[in-house]
Every structure is written in C-alpha cells, then in structure tokens.
Amino acid sequence: MDLFGDYTLRLVALGSAILGATSGALGSFAYLRRQSLLGDAVSHAALPGIVLAFMLTGSKVPLVLMLGAGLAGWIGTLAVRLVVRRSRVPYDSALGIVLAVFFGVGLVLLTHLQKQPESAQAGLESFLFGQAASLLKRDVVAMAVLGAAALTILVLLWKEFKILSFDSDFAASIGLPVRRLDGLLTLLLVVAIIIGLQTVGVVLMSAMIVAPGAAARQWSRRLAPMVVTAALIGVTSGVAGSLLSSYVPRLPTGPTIVLVLSVIVVVSLLLAPGRGLLWRSLKIASLRTVPDLDPVLMHLYALSHQHPDDPDHGHPVAVIRTMSLPGANIDAALEGLASRGLAERTPGGGWAPTAIGRREAQRIIDREAGEGP
Amino acid sequence: MADGNRVWALEVEDLTVAYGDQPVLWDVDLQVPTGVKMAIVGPNGAGKSTLVKAAMGLVKPVAGEVRIFGRSGDGAEGQIAYVPQRATLLWDFPTDVIDVVTMGTYGRVGWIRRSGAKERKQAEAALEQVGMAEFTRRPIAELSGGQQQRVLLARALVQDAPICILDEPFQGVDAPTERAIIEVLDGLASAGKTIIVVHHDLQTIPEYFDSVLLLNVRAIDSGAVADVFTEENLRLTFGGRVGVLATSGTGEV
C-alpha cells in the first residue's frame, strides 16, 4: 500500500493531482473575479447532464458522462447570464436559482433511474460525492488531456485573462473582445470542474475551485506566483487526500481531499505573512494610536468656520485633541496632514487647514452627502 | 488642426443611451477639437461616465454615432488612453505597480505575445513622469488613493494615444497628487494630445481646463470655458442648487 507499489493508488493519486492542478489554477481566476459561487453553480448544474448522458446513450464511459456534465454546466452558466440580463434578479441570486433548479432536476432524474428494475445505472449516484476508486486508466488519460488543454489556453492568453480580471473596462478600451474572453474563461472553469466530478463529486467540487485560490492569495503578491501556488496546493491536497484515504479504511477519497484542502486554507488565513489574521492583529495593535487623517482634517475645517473672515486662524493642538477619540496621536496626524499639504502650522503655534485642505474637507462632506443612505 | 474641413478628435452625434428603460443620455451632440483640455461636468447621474464609455464603444448606444478623428466603428482602437474611475477597480488584485503600468502596452503588443524589456522601459519612464519611480515593485493593494491614481495615469501615458480620457481622476486624492496629475495633463496638452476629464469640482474648472461640456442627461452646452461656463448654464445643468460660481471667486458652498 504505497504510492509506487499500488497501481490503483497510483492512478487515484495521479488523477487527484491533475484535478488539483487544473481546479487550483483556473479557480484562482474565479476567486479573483469574485465568481466563487459560479463554480458551485456549474458543478451542481452538471448532475442532470451526467444522468441525461447516461439515459440517452446507456453508456457509463466517463468521457460520455463528462461531455454531458460539461454541456449541462455550460448551459447553466448561460442560464445565469440570461436571468441576469432579462430580469431584475441580481447575479448571486441568479446563481442560486440555477444551482437549485439544475441540481433538483438532476436528483429527480437520478431517483427515477434508481427505481428502474435493471441495475445498469448502478454507480451514477457516486457522482454526488465522487468515487475515486472507480478511476480507470482511460479516465485519468482523459483528465490529463482536458487539463493540459485548459492550462495551455490559460498560459497562452495569460495577459488577456489577467487584464480582463483586473480591469475589464480598460481591457475593452484597448480593443479586447471582453465578452468572448469572459466566455472562454468560464468555459475553462467548466472543464476544470468536469475533470474533478468523478473523483470529488458535484457537491464538493466547488471547494476545489475556490479554496486553493483563496489559500494561495494569502501567500502571494503577484498573479503568476498565486496561480502556481494554487495549483500546487491543489496537487498537494489531491495526493495527500488519496494517500490518507488509502491508509485509513473506509475513508472516502473525495471528501478527504477537500478536508486536507480546508486545513491548508485555515492555516493560510491564520498564518500567512502580511495578510494572515495573526499578522494583521499584530499590525493593527501597533497602528492603533495614529488616527485616520480625515477626521482630524474635518475638525480643523469645522474650527476654521468659527473665523470666516480669517481662514488662516490657528487652533491649538489641545482643542483638536479634545475633539478626537481619547488616546489618539493627534500630533502625528497633524504632521501627516502637513506633509500632504492639507494643513499648516500657524505663527502662533496652532494649526489651520490650508486652502487645499479646506477644499478637500468640503469635498469629503459633499461626497458623504451624495453617497450616504 | 487642419485648416478648411476640420477633423474633430471626438465627435458625438445624437447619442442616446439607456440602461433598461432608464435613459441616461438623451440625444447628446458633442464636438471636441484636437488639443483641448475639456472637462465634463454635471450632477450625479448626469451620464458623464456613460458618455465617455459610449465614446470608446464600451457601452452600446440605443441611437447615435461616435467618430474618433472622423472614423466611426473600430477606428477608436489605439486612439484613446482610458483612465477608469479608481473606485471601480479591484485594488486587492495580486499585482504590482510596474505590471499595471505595463498593461498600457498590451494594446500594441498584441495577442498571446508577452511584453518585454522595451515595454518595461516605457512603463518605468511613465512612472518617473508621475513621480512614482520608487514604487515599481510595490503591490497595488498597499498604495494610497493618490498613488493608485498616479499608477493609472502612468498606464495611460504608456499607451501614448492621441486622446486621453480620465474619469474622476481627482476624486479622493491628496493635494500633491492633484497637482502632479494637472502637470502631466498640461504636458500632454502642449504635446498636442486631446484631454477629456470627467470632473467634479466646479471651482477648479477655469484654472485646469480650457473647454467644458455641461451635461445633465442632455448636453446643456459645450465650448470654451470663457463662453460656456456661465451662471445661467450652470443653473440649467444643476437645477439651481449651485452656489459655486466662477465669477464670485470666494468659493463658499
């Protein structure tokens, strides 16, 4: 029972690694584009496709079922777009509707099939939570080919997808076909999802899409390292989950992979330097004493209104301190305003807003008046 | 500027845009001469951002036509450098300053190909120009509002387009950044580029711009600041709730 001796285990681990790499890399883009729920909707929408593909062809060849899953998932994304464009239903609700309707139809079809006398349908329900042990060599080959194709397109159109994700208006302004690129990236996401359905299943597949990207983001400051890290996290979870479930009896592979992944996510959220919760709470503690500059500027502006004919009239630091939260480092805030040209020290030792500072303060007031509830 | 039959940098004719059944722009006509610095002003919801987006083909109009240097349709490609509203971007995106600025070269680099050393040089020069040279490798999530705006401006500089459109570039930036942006725009204008800025602050218009479009769903008036930026026109645009007037000089609101 080790990775190099056991043929089945080797196959399962390899399949899970392919699944982890593709869903990690492509899921990163879904995560960055705030489309995490899209993966959830697509994977659930794949279920009726799997069942229908079997009902129409009578075949359980994975490639046939994958094709059905991919078609249904793709139709699901089109349905989401249609609902958003033709109704007043917002995007997240549209995703929820499509997920529920497609998954519901899938379950109805599946239940109907299971009531049939012949047992040819046996095993289809394993697509709910995945059944890695059923992976054959031809399945892993199909996964590898699909995954390699998706990742190749991702690498070729790297800068186009990057700019689409970061600033789609700008992408359109330099003449990129934003709609078609968006459709292609979604299609690649569908491919990543159907690669994982047999191993992880429709219910847990969304975790494989979202989680590697979420964890990798904590450790990376640029896109390429993030996507590579996410793919590595996917591979690690896949292989570790396969190994664990083979050592521990009756531990299902798919859920175990997702559990390993969840541990990586939690550790990343807590510990990552710069972004981790632990790091941030340390940093916030050290910053607590310097207040935001805006409120201090507003106080100065309010004070300057008391001398409408002498806008440069200075006010002592003590007055501003009493107007602010206790313990705030007002001197540092005033120096900060001065360095931005918004306030200045007056000859009498007090502080006054500059002309630019007064304008900025008025602009903040206007903005809050215009955008308030 | 050619004598005789003059070609406008940007020409908008009978432009009408609607979101759903809500018209945001109504029969707008606009002619922007080459080399001007034009401000687009109007109240919230006047369609200012929509107008510039429609000019670049980002928004499909219900009716009307847009011509860039006399050409309609896809003639806009490479002609316009666009600085979107800072707040509409995802600043948590994992990238750094130089990478964002290099995006300005993607239009001419073309599909699939990567940007190289030449593009990087151009990006570095643009960062120098906006005073951000020492921030090259800084993740964009760690920039202040003013620094973010300078980075977007540098990206537009790298595009080296004859028309530069900026949407609210002064919103929420610090005073030195505001001055730096104005300096860069002045430089572009004296190099013969056409500058169009969606702008919020009426008080600075006579100082910063030479032409103005007053917009409130319809185009109220457009032309040289001296001719168009009048009390009467402002009242027509803002519906009488404006106390800021170019003539009063004190600037109290």
XYZ file of C-alpha atoms in Angstrom:
626
model
C 0.000 0.000 0.000
C 2.383 2.727 -1.061
C 2.386 5.322 -3.787
C 4.824 3.457 -6.018
C 3.715 -0.123 -5.424
C -0.061 0.020 -5.590
C -1.380 0.513 -9.120
C -4.863 1.708 -8.119
C -3.494 4.116 -5.553
C -1.031 5.472 -8.077
C -3.840 6.029 -10.553
C -6.069 7.715 -7.973
C -3.242 9.937 -6.739
C -2.323 10.923 -10.288
C -5.945 11.705 -11.153
C -6.361 13.750 -7.986
C -3.150 15.643 -8.736
C -4.387 16.555 -12.235
C -7.706 17.624 -10.782
C -5.995 19.703 -8.098
C -3.676 21.464 -10.545
C -6.381 22.477 -13.032
C -9.010 23.492 -10.489
C -6.392 25.375 -8.460
C -5.069 27.347 -11.423
C -8.433 28.133 -13.034
C -10.209 28.547 -9.711
C -7.742 31.337 -8.863
C -9.275 33.442 -11.615
C -12.804 32.680 -10.422
C -11.725 33.697 -6.920
C -10.135 36.959 -8.096
C -13.140 37.842 -10.245
C -15.466 37.314 -7.266
C -17.077 34.421 -9.103
C -16.540 31.781 -6.451
C -20.217 30.874 -6.474
C -20.086 30.291 -10.219
C -18.027 27.129 -9.645
C -20.640 25.937 -7.186
C -23.476 26.557 -9.641
C -21.659 24.919 -12.566
C -20.743 21.763 -10.651
C -24.278 21.294 -9.334
C -25.696 22.026 -12.778
C -23.537 19.207 -14.167
C -25.572 16.493 -12.413
C -28.576 16.416 -14.772
C -26.094 16.369 -17.651
C -24.435 13.224 -16.297
C -27.757 11.437 -15.772
C -29.179 12.517 -19.133
C -25.999 11.470 -20.942
C -26.410 8.001 -19.437
C -30.147 7.846 -20.222
C -29.563 8.819 -23.841
C -26.554 6.629 -24.568
C -26.874 3.846 -21.996
C -23.120 4.164 -21.564
C -21.159 4.833 -18.420
C -17.942 5.612 -20.272
C -16.562 8.603 -18.332
C -15.847 10.620 -21.456
C -19.531 10.443 -22.429
C -20.646 11.397 -18.929
C -18.046 14.195 -18.771
C -19.378 15.560 -22.043
C -22.916 15.545 -20.629
C -21.688 17.211 -17.449
C -19.777 19.849 -19.383
C -22.738 20.654 -21.628
C -25.131 20.947 -18.695
C -22.636 23.083 -16.752
C -22.132 25.364 -19.743
C -25.910 25.679 -20.246
C -26.082 26.534 -16.542
C -23.701 29.492 -16.980
C -25.716 30.673 -19.993
C -28.886 30.417 -17.893
C -27.277 32.591 -15.211
C -26.370 35.217 -17.823
C -29.874 35.106 -19.278
C -31.546 35.548 -15.880
C -29.276 38.489 -15.027
C -29.811 40.201 -18.372
C -33.546 39.650 -18.727
C -34.746 40.205 -15.178
C -34.029 42.326 -12.147
C -32.607 39.340 -10.294
C -29.050 40.092 -9.117
C -26.091 37.882 -10.069
C -25.732 35.937 -6.817
C -29.445 35.131 -6.684
C -29.373 34.030 -10.324
C -26.552 31.631 -9.433
C -28.600 30.272 -6.536
C -31.656 29.775 -8.734
C -29.734 27.961 -11.467
C -27.887 25.799 -8.925
C -31.122 24.747 -7.210
C -33.131 24.123 -10.380
C -30.431 22.134 -12.196
C -29.410 20.129 -9.138
C -33.062 19.424 -8.337
C -33.710 18.162 -11.854
C -30.569 16.035 -11.600
C -31.732 14.438 -8.333
C -35.216 13.750 -9.726
C -33.719 12.040 -12.802
C -31.310 10.069 -10.619
C -34.087 8.869 -8.282
C -36.223 7.928 -11.269
C -33.364 5.865 -12.704
C -32.741 4.050 -9.440
C -36.371 2.845 -9.382
C -35.825 1.074 -12.710
C -35.633 -2.737 -12.417
C -32.358 -3.261 -14.278
C -29.204 -2.383 -12.387
C -27.247 -0.863 -15.274
C -27.482 2.568 -13.680
C -25.689 1.460 -10.531
C -22.826 3.796 -9.685
C -24.230 7.004 -11.132
C -25.046 8.237 -7.626
C -21.320 8.137 -6.887
C -21.068 11.366 -8.878
C -22.703 13.120 -5.917
C -19.676 12.753 -3.642
C -17.249 11.171 -6.075
C -15.707 7.714 -6.094
C -12.021 7.863 -6.779
C -11.589 4.089 -6.544
C -13.594 3.745 -9.762
C -10.966 5.681 -11.741
C -9.548 3.688 -14.648
C -6.500 4.416 -16.718
C -8.578 5.770 -19.612
C -10.333 8.180 -17.199
C -7.040 9.554 -15.962
C -5.826 9.934 -19.542
C -8.988 11.874 -20.402
C -8.498 14.083 -17.349
C -4.867 14.710 -18.285
C -5.706 15.665 -21.881
C -8.537 18.020 -20.860
C -6.446 19.544 -18.080
C -3.424 20.087 -20.298
C -5.607 21.738 -22.954
C -7.223 24.084 -20.424
C -3.895 25.036 -18.836
C -2.280 25.629 -22.251
C -5.011 28.067 -23.222
C -4.639 29.753 -19.835
C -0.897 30.234 -20.377
C -1.286 31.432 -23.985
C -3.928 34.027 -23.132
C -2.351 34.868 -19.784
C -2.095 38.629 -20.206
C -5.536 38.875 -21.785
C -7.141 36.969 -18.894
C -5.155 38.992 -16.369
C -6.307 42.328 -17.712
C -9.877 41.042 -18.103
C -9.896 40.053 -14.426
C -8.232 43.210 -13.116
C -9.856 45.934 -15.210
C -12.353 44.758 -17.811
C -13.355 48.302 -18.856
C -9.747 49.054 -19.687
C -9.442 45.720 -21.499
C -12.405 46.688 -23.657
C -10.971 50.161 -24.235
C -7.828 48.708 -25.841
C -9.998 46.648 -28.166
C -10.050 43.221 -26.498
C -13.257 41.195 -27.083
C -14.152 41.208 -23.400
C -17.383 39.219 -23.783
C -15.737 36.380 -25.668
C -12.736 36.246 -23.330
C -15.112 36.108 -20.381
C -16.996 33.243 -22.046
C -13.761 31.373 -22.766
C -12.506 31.732 -19.189
C -15.840 30.424 -17.924
C -15.615 27.511 -20.360
C -12.159 26.647 -18.993
C -13.646 26.710 -15.492
C -16.338 24.258 -16.641
C -13.583 21.980 -17.995
C -11.746 22.144 -14.645
C -14.956 21.170 -12.889
C -15.839 18.174 -15.057
C -12.280 16.876 -14.613
C -12.993 16.547 -10.902
C -16.545 15.226 -10.913
C -15.700 11.516 -10.874
C -13.199 11.901 -8.033
C -14.716 14.595 -5.821
C -18.346 14.749 -6.968
C -20.705 17.593 -7.826
C -21.378 18.616 -4.232
C -17.801 19.157 -3.067
C -16.264 20.238 -6.369
C -16.851 23.926 -5.662
C -14.397 23.681 -2.765
C -11.704 22.523 -5.188
C -12.376 25.650 -7.290
C -12.456 28.282 -4.566
C -10.208 27.039 -1.795
C -6.772 26.724 -3.493
C -7.038 30.271 -4.860
C -8.203 31.649 -1.519
C -5.298 29.990 0.283
C -2.716 30.914 -2.377
C -3.787 34.569 -2.353
C -2.662 34.809 1.272
C 0.897 33.847 0.347
C 1.334 35.688 -2.995
C 1.662 39.275 -4.055
C 1.555 38.724 -7.793
C -0.690 36.771 -10.136
C 1.725 34.177 -11.546
C 3.024 33.036 -8.154
C -0.547 32.945 -6.876
C -1.791 30.704 -9.698
C 1.223 28.393 -9.401
C 0.802 28.226 -5.621
C -2.896 27.455 -6.008
C -2.113 24.659 -8.461
C 0.499 23.242 -6.057
C -1.968 23.423 -3.163
C -4.475 21.565 -5.343
C -1.911 18.883 -6.213
C -0.826 18.528 -2.582
C -4.408 18.150 -1.361
C -5.190 15.662 -4.115
C -2.194 13.425 -3.444
C -2.372 13.729 0.359
C -6.113 13.021 0.339
C -5.634 9.927 -1.863
C -2.870 8.583 0.388
C -4.794 9.239 3.608
C -7.932 7.543 2.349
C -5.936 4.521 1.254
C -4.272 4.103 4.672
C -7.430 4.624 6.719
C -10.147 2.053 5.923
C -13.489 3.351 4.680
C -12.262 6.947 4.394
C -13.737 8.293 1.118
C -11.171 9.919 -1.201
C -13.073 12.993 -2.439
C -14.170 14.312 0.956
C -10.707 13.576 2.366
C -9.083 15.668 -0.380
C -11.446 18.521 0.470
C -10.650 18.146 4.177
C -6.898 18.370 3.550
C -7.549 21.419 1.413
C -9.621 23.013 4.172
C -6.765 22.593 6.636
C -4.417 24.355 4.201
C -6.923 27.196 3.808
C -7.348 27.674 7.559
C -3.593 27.656 8.150
C -3.105 30.176 5.316
C -5.800 32.525 6.589
C -4.293 32.480 10.054
C -0.572 32.488 9.429
C 0.288 33.998 6.049
C 2.729 36.903 6.448
C 1.243 40.291 5.643
C -2.336 39.113 5.121
C -2.900 36.416 7.764
C -5.248 37.192 10.662
C -2.478 36.765 13.213
C -0.204 39.160 11.330
C -2.947 41.708 10.879
C -3.961 41.780 14.517
C -0.327 42.458 15.443
C -0.109 45.226 12.868
C -3.399 46.832 13.892
C -2.245 46.921 17.510
C 0.841 48.873 16.504
C -1.169 51.327 14.392
C -3.975 51.925 16.843
C -2.555 55.169 18.196
C -2.444 57.148 14.929
C -5.972 58.152 13.904
C -7.245 58.494 10.353
C -6.241 61.802 8.833
C -9.723 62.591 7.523
C -11.471 63.171 10.893
C -8.652 65.440 12.060
C -8.921 67.449 8.844
C -12.682 67.708 9.379
C -12.127 69.054 12.909
C -9.707 71.673 11.580
C -12.209 72.598 8.897
C -15.036 72.899 11.413
C -12.854 75.097 13.637
C -11.902 77.329 10.709
C -15.610 78.077 10.200
C -15.549 79.956 13.504
C -13.365 82.583 11.866
C -14.922 83.004 8.420
C -13.015 86.218 7.716
C -9.654 84.793 8.839
C -9.321 81.275 7.398
C -5.695 81.007 8.483
C -6.521 81.483 12.155
C -4.641 78.806 14.119
C -6.099 76.452 16.721
C -4.070 74.801 19.457
C -3.414 71.067 19.347
C -5.216 70.647 22.671
C -8.522 71.768 21.149
C -8.242 69.254 18.340
C -7.279 66.552 20.823
C -10.442 67.102 22.876
C -12.494 66.775 19.689
C -10.874 63.420 18.842
C -11.001 59.932 20.297
C -9.040 59.562 23.554
C -5.505 58.237 23.159
C -5.201 59.218 19.524
C -1.838 60.565 18.378
C -3.013 63.944 17.122
C 0.479 65.368 16.608
C 1.342 62.583 14.189
C -1.952 63.065 12.355
C -1.332 66.806 12.005
C 2.175 66.176 10.692
C 0.642 63.705 8.232
C -1.820 66.348 7.032
C 1.006 68.880 6.743
C 3.090 66.508 4.630
C 0.138 66.136 2.250
C -0.254 69.925 2.045
C -3.659 69.887 3.733
C -2.818 71.685 6.985
C -0.102 74.010 8.239
C 1.347 75.327 11.460
C 0.404 78.949 12.146
C 2.827 81.549 13.516
C 1.086 81.395 16.894
C 1.934 77.701 17.322
C -1.547 76.465 16.414
C -2.800 74.612 13.316
C -5.042 75.650 10.436
C -6.217 73.904 7.261
C -4.646 75.176 4.038
C -6.828 76.338 1.157
C -6.354 72.913 -0.418
C -7.209 71.258 2.894
C -10.431 73.233 3.162
C -11.366 72.198 -0.357
C -10.573 68.575 0.370
C -12.659 68.698 3.567
C -15.592 70.205 1.686
C -15.182 67.503 -0.948
C -15.368 64.791 1.720
C -18.537 66.384 3.078
C -20.043 66.585 -0.414
C -19.115 63.008 -1.126
C -20.677 61.715 2.069
C -23.776 63.818 1.486
C -24.041 62.467 -2.053
C -23.441 58.810 -1.266
C -24.983 58.479 2.174
C -28.084 56.330 2.742
C -5.590 71.051 -36.643
C -6.206 71.118 -40.355
C -7.497 74.243 -41.982
C -10.684 74.118 -44.001
C -12.522 70.849 -43.408
C -11.685 70.345 -39.790
C -11.488 66.891 -38.218
C -12.669 66.662 -34.612
C -10.730 64.491 -32.188
C -14.032 63.203 -30.877
C -17.418 63.787 -32.392
C -20.664 62.551 -30.861
C -23.907 62.822 -32.783
C -27.445 62.279 -31.480
C -26.164 59.814 -28.871
C -28.852 58.171 -26.743
C -28.010 55.512 -24.160
C -30.416 53.692 -21.842
C -29.926 51.188 -19.036
C -33.061 49.089 -19.169
C -35.859 51.589 -19.751
C -33.999 54.394 -17.989
C -32.424 56.892 -20.408
C -29.021 58.048 -19.152
C -28.018 60.084 -22.178
C -30.525 61.783 -24.386
C -29.690 62.958 -27.886
C -26.232 64.237 -26.977
C -24.154 66.122 -29.530
C -20.553 66.987 -28.826
C -17.541 68.109 -30.800
C -14.130 68.008 -29.191
C -11.413 69.846 -31.150
C -7.933 68.367 -31.229
C -5.613 69.566 -28.486
C -8.138 70.892 -25.975
C -8.369 70.122 -22.274
C -12.078 69.526 -21.778
C -13.935 68.953 -18.531
C -17.251 67.113 -18.474
C -19.342 68.315 -15.542
C -22.841 67.672 -14.334
C -24.741 66.424 -11.293
C -24.653 62.810 -10.084
C -26.451 60.560 -12.551
C -25.985 63.017 -15.408
C -24.413 60.308 -17.566
C -20.847 61.643 -17.522
C -19.162 58.256 -17.177
C -21.627 56.694 -19.604
C -20.787 59.321 -22.206
C -17.063 58.587 -22.127
C -17.727 54.841 -22.109
C -20.000 55.191 -25.120
C -17.309 57.252 -26.840
C -14.975 54.263 -26.532
C -17.598 51.714 -27.504
C -17.774 50.171 -24.010
C -21.476 50.955 -23.814
C -23.844 50.232 -26.669
C -25.968 53.247 -27.555
C -29.660 52.993 -28.417
C -29.068 55.519 -31.163
C -26.431 57.911 -32.402
C -22.897 57.808 -33.643
C -19.394 58.356 -32.320
C -16.466 59.319 -34.539
C -12.824 59.379 -33.486
C -10.764 61.573 -35.808
C -13.563 61.266 -38.333
C -13.765 57.478 -38.218
C -16.621 55.561 -36.684
C -16.760 51.922 -35.624
C -13.498 50.254 -34.681
C -11.448 53.317 -35.589
C -11.047 54.017 -31.870
C -8.538 51.233 -31.292
C -5.255 52.658 -30.069
C -6.598 56.213 -30.358
C -7.812 56.585 -26.775
C -5.997 56.071 -23.488
C -8.569 55.499 -20.779
C -8.270 56.011 -17.025
C -11.348 54.441 -15.400
C -12.745 55.607 -12.078
C -10.302 54.438 -9.450
C -13.035 53.058 -7.200
C -14.327 50.668 -9.869
C -11.128 48.596 -9.843
C -10.290 45.625 -7.620
C -7.253 47.007 -5.799
C -6.863 43.744 -3.915
C -5.729 42.116 -7.161
C -2.355 40.362 -6.771
C -0.125 42.544 -8.925
C 2.428 45.313 -8.552
C 2.807 48.842 -9.846
C 5.052 48.114 -12.829
C 2.743 45.322 -14.004
C -0.317 47.578 -14.023
C 1.538 50.274 -15.940
C 2.810 47.699 -18.445
C -0.834 46.826 -19.195
C -0.856 50.108 -21.105
C 1.347 48.448 -23.732
C -0.879 45.365 -24.192
C -2.844 47.032 -26.970
C 0.211 47.218 -29.233
C 1.947 44.053 -28.014
C -0.898 42.012 -29.498
C -2.425 38.630 -28.762
C -0.530 35.861 -26.973
C 2.849 37.664 -27.128
C 4.381 38.821 -23.850
C 5.536 42.334 -23.151
C 9.316 42.544 -22.973
C 12.214 44.773 -21.961
C 11.152 47.597 -24.276
C 7.678 47.742 -22.738
C 9.176 47.663 -19.276
C 11.408 50.643 -20.107
C 8.364 52.580 -21.307
C 6.481 51.716 -18.130
C 9.397 52.841 -15.964
C 9.622 56.137 -17.834
C 5.900 56.743 -17.293
C 6.243 56.017 -13.576
C 9.088 58.505 -13.433
C 6.820 61.080 -15.050
C 4.103 60.724 -12.399
C 6.616 60.670 -9.530
C 6.159 57.002 -8.680
C 9.550 55.651 -9.764
C 10.417 54.281 -6.328
C 7.168 52.268 -6.121
C 7.879 49.976 -9.089
C 7.603 46.658 -7.250
C 5.029 47.749 -4.660
C 1.848 45.586 -4.573
C -1.075 47.767 -5.623
C -3.040 46.783 -2.518
C -0.522 48.786 -0.472
C -0.945 52.090 -2.338
C -2.779 55.161 -1.098
C -5.629 56.583 -3.165
C -3.396 59.233 -4.697
C -0.725 56.692 -5.582
C -3.318 54.418 -7.186
C -4.477 57.320 -9.330
C -0.905 58.101 -10.415
C -0.383 54.484 -11.417
C -3.495 54.585 -13.601
C -2.275 57.830 -15.140
C 1.114 56.251 -15.871
C -0.657 53.352 -17.578
C -2.463 55.844 -19.812
C 0.828 57.640 -20.586
C 2.361 54.366 -21.732
C -0.479 53.936 -24.224
C 0.781 57.063 -25.985
C -2.623 57.672 -27.574
C -3.682 60.952 -29.189
C -6.752 61.190 -26.931
C -6.705 60.715 -23.171
C -9.966 60.207 -21.271
C -9.936 60.305 -17.460
C -12.962 59.530 -15.283
C -12.898 61.498 -11.997
C -9.099 61.446 -11.607
C -9.150 63.887 -8.683
C -11.679 62.008 -6.583
C -10.252 61.405 -3.135
C -6.608 62.108 -3.992
C -4.259 64.260 -1.946
C -3.221 67.761 -2.963
C 0.259 66.894 -4.316
C -1.268 64.171 -6.500
C -3.871 66.585 -7.831
C -1.076 68.969 -8.795
C 1.019 66.172 -10.300
C -1.902 64.984 -12.436
C -2.568 68.507 -13.664
C 1.101 68.953 -14.588
C 1.101 65.732 -16.584
C -2.139 66.668 -18.347
C -0.764 70.110 -19.194
C 2.307 68.425 -20.643
C 0.167 66.122 -22.773
C -1.950 69.027 -23.989
C 1.071 71.045 -25.034
C 2.278 67.971 -26.928
C -0.912 68.227 -28.971
C -2.925 65.484 -27.244
C -6.615 65.889 -26.554
C -7.626 65.586 -22.893
C -11.162 64.801 -21.717
C -11.802 64.670 -17.983
C -14.973 63.802 -16.091
C -14.721 66.311 -13.294
C -16.492 67.059 -10.037
C -15.082 70.281 -8.682
C -16.601 73.320 -10.379
C -14.231 75.743 -8.670
C -11.121 74.436 -10.399
C -12.545 74.312 -13.908
C -11.370 77.745 -15.138
C -7.901 77.017 -13.716
C -7.477 73.452 -15.032
C -9.360 73.351 -18.330
C -9.853 75.379 -21.489
C -13.147 73.815 -22.605
C -16.095 72.328 -20.844
C -19.165 70.223 -21.521
C -22.114 70.778 -19.214
C -24.118 67.580 -19.106
C -27.319 66.539 -17.438
C -28.639 63.599 -19.467
C -28.800 66.137 -22.299
C -25.820 68.205 -23.363
C -26.619 71.662 -21.975
C -23.726 73.434 -23.691
C -20.134 72.893 -24.664
C -17.232 75.017 -25.832
C -14.534 77.284 -24.434
C -14.709 77.775 -20.660
C -14.957 81.539 -21.068
C -18.074 81.232 -23.250
C -19.862 78.251 -21.751
C -19.086 78.233 -18.030
C -21.723 80.796 -17.099
C -24.091 81.181 -14.185
C -27.042 80.642 -16.469
C -25.655 77.403 -17.932
C -24.691 76.078 -14.508
C -28.220 76.674 -13.258
C -29.592 74.833 -16.280
C -27.239 71.941 -15.583
C -27.530 71.644 -11.830
C -31.112 72.824 -11.449
C -30.463 75.970 -9.438
C -28.884 74.309 -6.411
C -25.409 75.559 -7.175
C -23.855 78.280 -5.086
C -20.379 77.883 -6.510
C -19.890 80.326 -9.282
C -16.847 81.003 -11.308
C -17.460 84.710 -11.030
C -17.846 85.011 -7.257
C -14.286 83.880 -6.556
C -14.740 83.141 -2.844
C -15.682 79.522 -3.395
C -18.015 79.160 -0.399
C -20.621 76.440 -0.791
